[in-house]
Coordinates of C-alpha atoms in Angstrom, one line a residue:
M1 CA 13.9 216.9 258.0
S2 CA 14.0 213.4 259.3
L3 CA 10.8 213.4 261.3
R4 CA 8.3 210.7 260.5
D5 CA 4.7 210.4 261.6
E6 CA 4.2 207.3 263.7
A7 CA 1.0 206.5 261.8
E8 CA 2.9 206.2 258.5
P9 CA 3.1 202.4 258.4
E10 CA -0.7 202.4 258.0
A11 CA -0.2 204.0 254.6
A12 CA 0.5 200.5 253.2
F13 CA -3.3 199.9 253.4
E14 CA -4.6 199.8 249.8
G15 CA -1.3 201.2 248.6
R16 CA -1.8 204.7 250.1
I17 CA 1.1 206.9 251.0
A18 CA 1.3 209.1 254.2
V19 CA 1.5 212.8 253.5
C20 CA 2.6 214.6 256.6
S21 CA 2.2 218.3 257.2
Y22 CA 4.3 220.2 259.8
F23 CA 4.0 223.7 261.0
V24 CA 7.4 225.5 261.1
R25 CA 7.1 227.6 264.3
E26 CA 8.5 231.1 264.4
R27 CA 8.8 231.0 260.5
N28 CA 5.0 230.7 260.0
A29 CA 5.4 228.2 257.2
L30 CA 3.9 224.8 256.3
A31 CA 6.2 221.9 255.3
V32 CA 4.5 218.9 253.7
R33 CA 6.4 215.8 252.9
A34 CA 5.7 212.3 251.3
D35 CA 7.6 209.4 249.8
F36 CA 5.8 208.8 246.4
G37 CA 7.4 205.4 245.6
P38 CA 4.1 203.4 246.0
V39 CA 2.2 206.0 244.0
Y40 CA 4.7 205.8 241.2
M41 CA 4.6 202.0 241.3
D42 CA 0.8 202.0 240.9
H43 CA 1.2 204.5 238.1
Y44 CA 3.5 202.1 236.3
L45 CA 1.2 199.2 236.9
H46 CA -1.6 201.3 235.4
L47 CA 0.6 202.0 232.3
M48 CA 1.3 198.3 231.9
Q49 CA -2.3 197.2 232.4
H50 CA -3.5 199.5 229.7
S51 CA -0.5 199.2 227.4
I52 CA 0.3 202.9 227.6
Q53 CA 3.7 204.0 226.2
M54 CA 5.3 207.2 227.3
E55 CA 8.4 209.1 226.6
P56 CA 10.7 209.0 229.7
A57 CA 10.8 212.8 229.9
H58 CA 7.0 213.0 229.7
D59 CA 6.7 210.3 232.4
Q60 CA 8.9 212.2 234.8
M61 CA 6.8 215.4 234.2
L62 CA 3.6 213.5 235.0
K63 CA 5.2 212.0 238.2
D64 CA 6.2 215.4 239.3
A65 CA 2.7 216.7 238.7
L66 CA 1.2 213.9 240.7
A67 CA 3.5 214.6 243.6
A68 CA 2.9 218.4 243.3
I69 CA -0.9 218.2 243.4
T70 CA -0.8 215.7 246.3
L71 CA 1.3 218.0 248.4
H72 CA -0.8 221.0 247.4
L73 CA -4.0 219.2 248.3
T74 CA -2.6 218.5 251.8
T75 CA -2.3 222.3 252.4
K76 CA -6.0 222.8 251.5
P77 CA -9.4 222.0 253.2
W78 CA -10.5 218.3 253.1
H79 CA -13.5 219.0 251.0
E80 CA -11.7 220.5 248.0
I81 CA -11.4 218.6 244.7
T82 CA -8.6 220.1 242.5
A83 CA -7.8 219.6 238.8
W84 CA -4.8 221.1 237.0
T85 CA -4.1 221.3 233.3
M86 CA -0.6 222.4 232.5
N87 CA 0.1 223.3 228.9
F88 CA 3.8 223.3 228.0
Q89 CA 5.2 224.5 224.7
E90 CA 8.6 222.8 224.9
P91 CA 8.0 219.9 224.9
L92 CA 4.5 220.5 223.4
L93 CA 2.1 218.7 225.7
N94 CA -0.6 219.0 228.2
L95 CA -0.4 217.5 231.7
F96 CA -3.6 216.8 233.5
V97 CA -3.7 215.8 237.2
T98 CA -6.5 215.7 239.7
G99 CA -7.0 214.8 243.3
D100 CA -9.6 214.5 246.0
S101 CA -8.8 214.4 249.7
V102 CA -12.1 212.8 250.7
R103 CA -11.7 209.9 248.3
E104 CA -7.9 210.0 249.0
N105 CA -7.0 209.5 245.3
I106 CA -4.9 211.2 242.7
T107 CA -4.6 210.4 239.0
G108 CA -3.5 212.0 235.7
R109 CA -2.3 211.6 232.2
V110 CA -0.3 213.3 229.4
F111 CA -1.8 214.6 226.2
T112 CA 0.6 214.9 223.2
E113 CA -1.9 215.0 220.3
D114 CA -3.8 218.1 219.1
V115 CA -2.0 220.3 221.7
K116 CA -2.4 224.0 220.8
E117 CA 0.8 225.9 220.0
S118 CA 1.1 229.4 221.4
E119 CA 3.6 231.9 222.5
A120 CA 3.4 230.9 226.2
G121 CA 2.3 227.9 228.1
M122 CA -0.7 228.0 230.5
F123 CA -1.6 226.7 233.9
V124 CA -5.3 226.2 234.5
S125 CA -6.5 225.3 238.0
Q126 CA -10.1 224.2 238.7
V127 CA -11.2 223.8 242.3
R128 CA -14.6 222.7 243.5
T129 CA -16.4 221.4 246.6
R130 CA -19.5 219.2 246.7
Q131 CA -21.5 222.3 247.7
E132 CA -20.0 225.0 245.6
E133 CA -19.5 225.9 241.9
T134 CA -16.0 225.4 240.3
R135 CA -13.5 228.2 240.8
Q136 CA -10.9 228.6 238.0
S137 CA -7.5 230.3 237.9
I138 CA -5.2 230.7 234.9
V139 CA -1.5 231.6 234.9
N140 CA 0.9 231.9 232.0
L141 CA 3.9 229.5 232.0
S142 CA 7.3 229.2 230.4
G143 CA 9.9 226.5 230.4
D144 CA 9.3 222.8 231.2
D145 CA 9.7 222.6 235.0
V146 CA 6.6 221.2 236.6
F147 CA 7.6 222.2 240.2
G148 CA 8.5 225.6 238.9
A149 CA 5.1 225.9 237.2
V150 CA 3.3 225.1 240.5
E151 CA 5.5 227.6 242.4
L152 CA 4.6 230.3 239.9
F153 CA 0.9 229.4 240.3
W154 CA 1.2 229.8 244.0
R155 CA 2.9 233.2 243.7
Q156 CA 0.4 234.6 241.2
S157 CA -2.9 232.8 242.1
E158 CA -2.4 231.9 245.8
Q159 CA -0.4 235.2 246.2
R160 CA 2.0 233.4 248.5
P161 CA 5.5 232.0 247.9
A162 CA 6.0 228.2 248.0
R163 CA 8.9 225.9 247.0
F164 CA 9.5 222.2 246.2
F165 CA 12.6 220.2 247.2
R166 CA 13.7 216.7 246.4
Y167 CA 14.6 215.1 249.8
G168 CA 15.2 212.0 247.8
E169 CA 14.5 210.6 244.3
E170 CA 10.9 209.9 245.2
D171 CA 10.7 211.8 248.5
I172 CA 9.4 215.4 248.0
V173 CA 9.0 218.3 250.4
F174 CA 6.8 221.3 249.8
V175 CA 7.2 224.4 251.9
S176 CA 4.5 227.2 251.6
A177 CA 4.1 230.5 253.3
Q178 CA 1.4 231.1 255.9
P179 CA 0.2 234.5 257.2
Q180 CA 3.1 236.5 258.6
C181 CA 5.6 234.1 257.1
D182 CA 9.3 234.8 257.3
E183 CA 9.5 234.9 253.5
A184 CA 13.2 235.8 253.4
W185 CA 13.9 232.5 255.2
L186 CA 11.7 230.6 252.8
E187 CA 13.4 232.1 249.8
A188 CA 16.8 231.2 251.2
L189 CA 16.0 227.5 251.8
D190 CA 18.1 225.0 249.9
E191 CA 18.4 221.2 249.9
V192 CA 20.9 221.2 252.8
A193 CA 18.5 223.3 254.9
I194 CA 15.7 220.9 254.1
W195 CA 17.8 217.9 255.1
N196 CA 18.4 219.4 258.5
L197 CA 15.1 221.3 258.9
D198 CA 14.1 219.4 262.1
E199 CA 17.4 220.3 263.7
R200 CA 17.3 224.0 262.8
E201 CA 13.6 224.7 263.2
D202 CA 10.8 223.9 265.7
L203 CA 8.4 221.6 263.8
S204 CA 5.0 220.4 265.0
L205 CA 3.0 217.7 263.2
L206 CA -0.4 219.0 262.2
E207 CA -2.0 216.1 260.4
T208 CA -1.4 213.1 258.1
R209 CA -3.4 212.5 255.0
Y210 CA -3.3 209.3 252.9
F211 CA -3.4 209.2 249.1
R212 CA -3.1 206.6 246.4
F213 CA -3.0 206.5 242.6
D214 CA -6.5 205.6 241.6
C215 CA -8.8 207.2 239.0
G216 CA -11.9 205.2 240.0
C217 CA -13.1 205.0 236.3
T218 CA -15.2 202.1 235.1
V219 CA -17.3 201.3 232.1
E220 CA -20.4 202.4 234.0
R221 CA -18.8 205.8 234.7
I222 CA -18.0 206.2 231.0
Y223 CA -21.7 205.8 230.1
P224 CA -22.8 209.3 231.2
A225 CA -20.2 210.9 229.0
L226 CA -21.8 209.1 226.0
A227 CA -25.4 209.7 227.1
P228 CA -25.9 213.0 225.1
L229 CA -25.2 211.2 221.8
D230 CA -28.3 210.7 219.6
D231 CA -29.0 207.5 217.6
V232 CA -27.2 208.9 214.5
A233 CA -24.1 209.7 216.6
L234 CA -24.2 206.3 218.3
D235 CA -24.3 204.6 214.8
D236 CA -21.3 206.6 213.8
L237 CA -19.5 205.7 217.0
F238 CA -20.0 202.0 216.8
A239 CA -19.9 201.8 213.0
G240 CA -21.8 198.5 213.0
E241 CA -19.7 196.9 215.7
A242 CA -21.0 195.4 218.9
S243 CA -18.5 197.3 221.0
V244 CA -16.0 200.1 220.7
P245 CA -12.8 201.0 222.7
V246 CA -13.2 204.2 224.8
T247 CA -10.4 206.0 226.7
C248 CA -10.9 207.6 230.1
P249 CA -10.1 211.3 229.7
R250 CA -8.6 211.5 233.2
C251 CA -6.1 208.5 233.3
R252 CA -6.1 207.1 229.7
A253 CA -7.4 203.8 230.8
S254 CA -9.1 201.9 227.9
F255 CA -12.5 200.2 228.2
D256 CA -14.4 198.1 225.8
V257 CA -17.9 199.7 225.7
K258 CA -20.6 197.4 224.4
R259 CA -23.5 199.0 222.6
A260 CA -26.0 196.7 224.4
G261 CA -24.7 197.9 227.8
L262 CA -24.8 201.5 226.8
E263 CA -28.4 201.2 225.4
A264 CA -29.5 199.5 228.6
F265 CA -28.0 202.4 230.6
L266 CA -29.7 205.0 228.3
S267 CA -33.0 203.1 228.6
E268 CA -32.8 203.0 232.4
G269 CA -32.1 206.7 232.4
K270 CA -35.2 207.5 230.3
T271 CA -37.3 205.2 232.5
G272 CA -36.1 206.9 235.6
K273 CA -37.0 210.3 234.2
E274 CA -40.5 209.1 233.4
R275 CA -40.9 207.8 236.9
G276 CA -39.9 211.2 238.2
K277 CA -42.6 213.0 236.3

């Protein structure tokens, strides 16, 4: 599968990668492909900036999850925002990744503390649009293969087969069944077939989307999460200090939250409510 979208060089803008989706004619399948090198580079820059240390195996799992949700999003409508939480029992950790096609961003992190032990892992998918309530799906997991977990989610929740292939170390292909798909063909695919997909099959480029690793979190966006705290809870949080470190729950970025800034935000919120009366 050597086809490349002619618009791909534009992906360099703001560190975005081009994610190209092709319709496989006569097989009724969708093949989505992207080189995640720039995304992984920004991921590592993020780790360095915030002094985040990760086990190599955990880091690879997170990178696979970032790639998987990006390719998955490209098969979905533009207005969907998706968040996945994958609980693995061996190793014991939670993977969280989320993405938005409108903002063209993906982000994620690994949780290794206070992870619940159970007989089986769990895959929780939450999907929402800007007009609808969140839809949630839950699938039980086993093993530690991220791509395998997403494939299982597709079979059980999407009720369609889908498969991942490593075209290269950072170049991933995702093939999913569409209505009236030749599922026997899809199940029989291997890496050799993927390498020669454009020679064996009739592919047509449907669209190209652009994504980058970016949470978009700032101190100002942390404030609303702290807004429900009363004065006693704020006193406990700051413990007499002028500022306190707070970690973003989506990407693990660390921010120095100043009490004066938080109180100004809370005061402005109260003033705004009074104005609205």
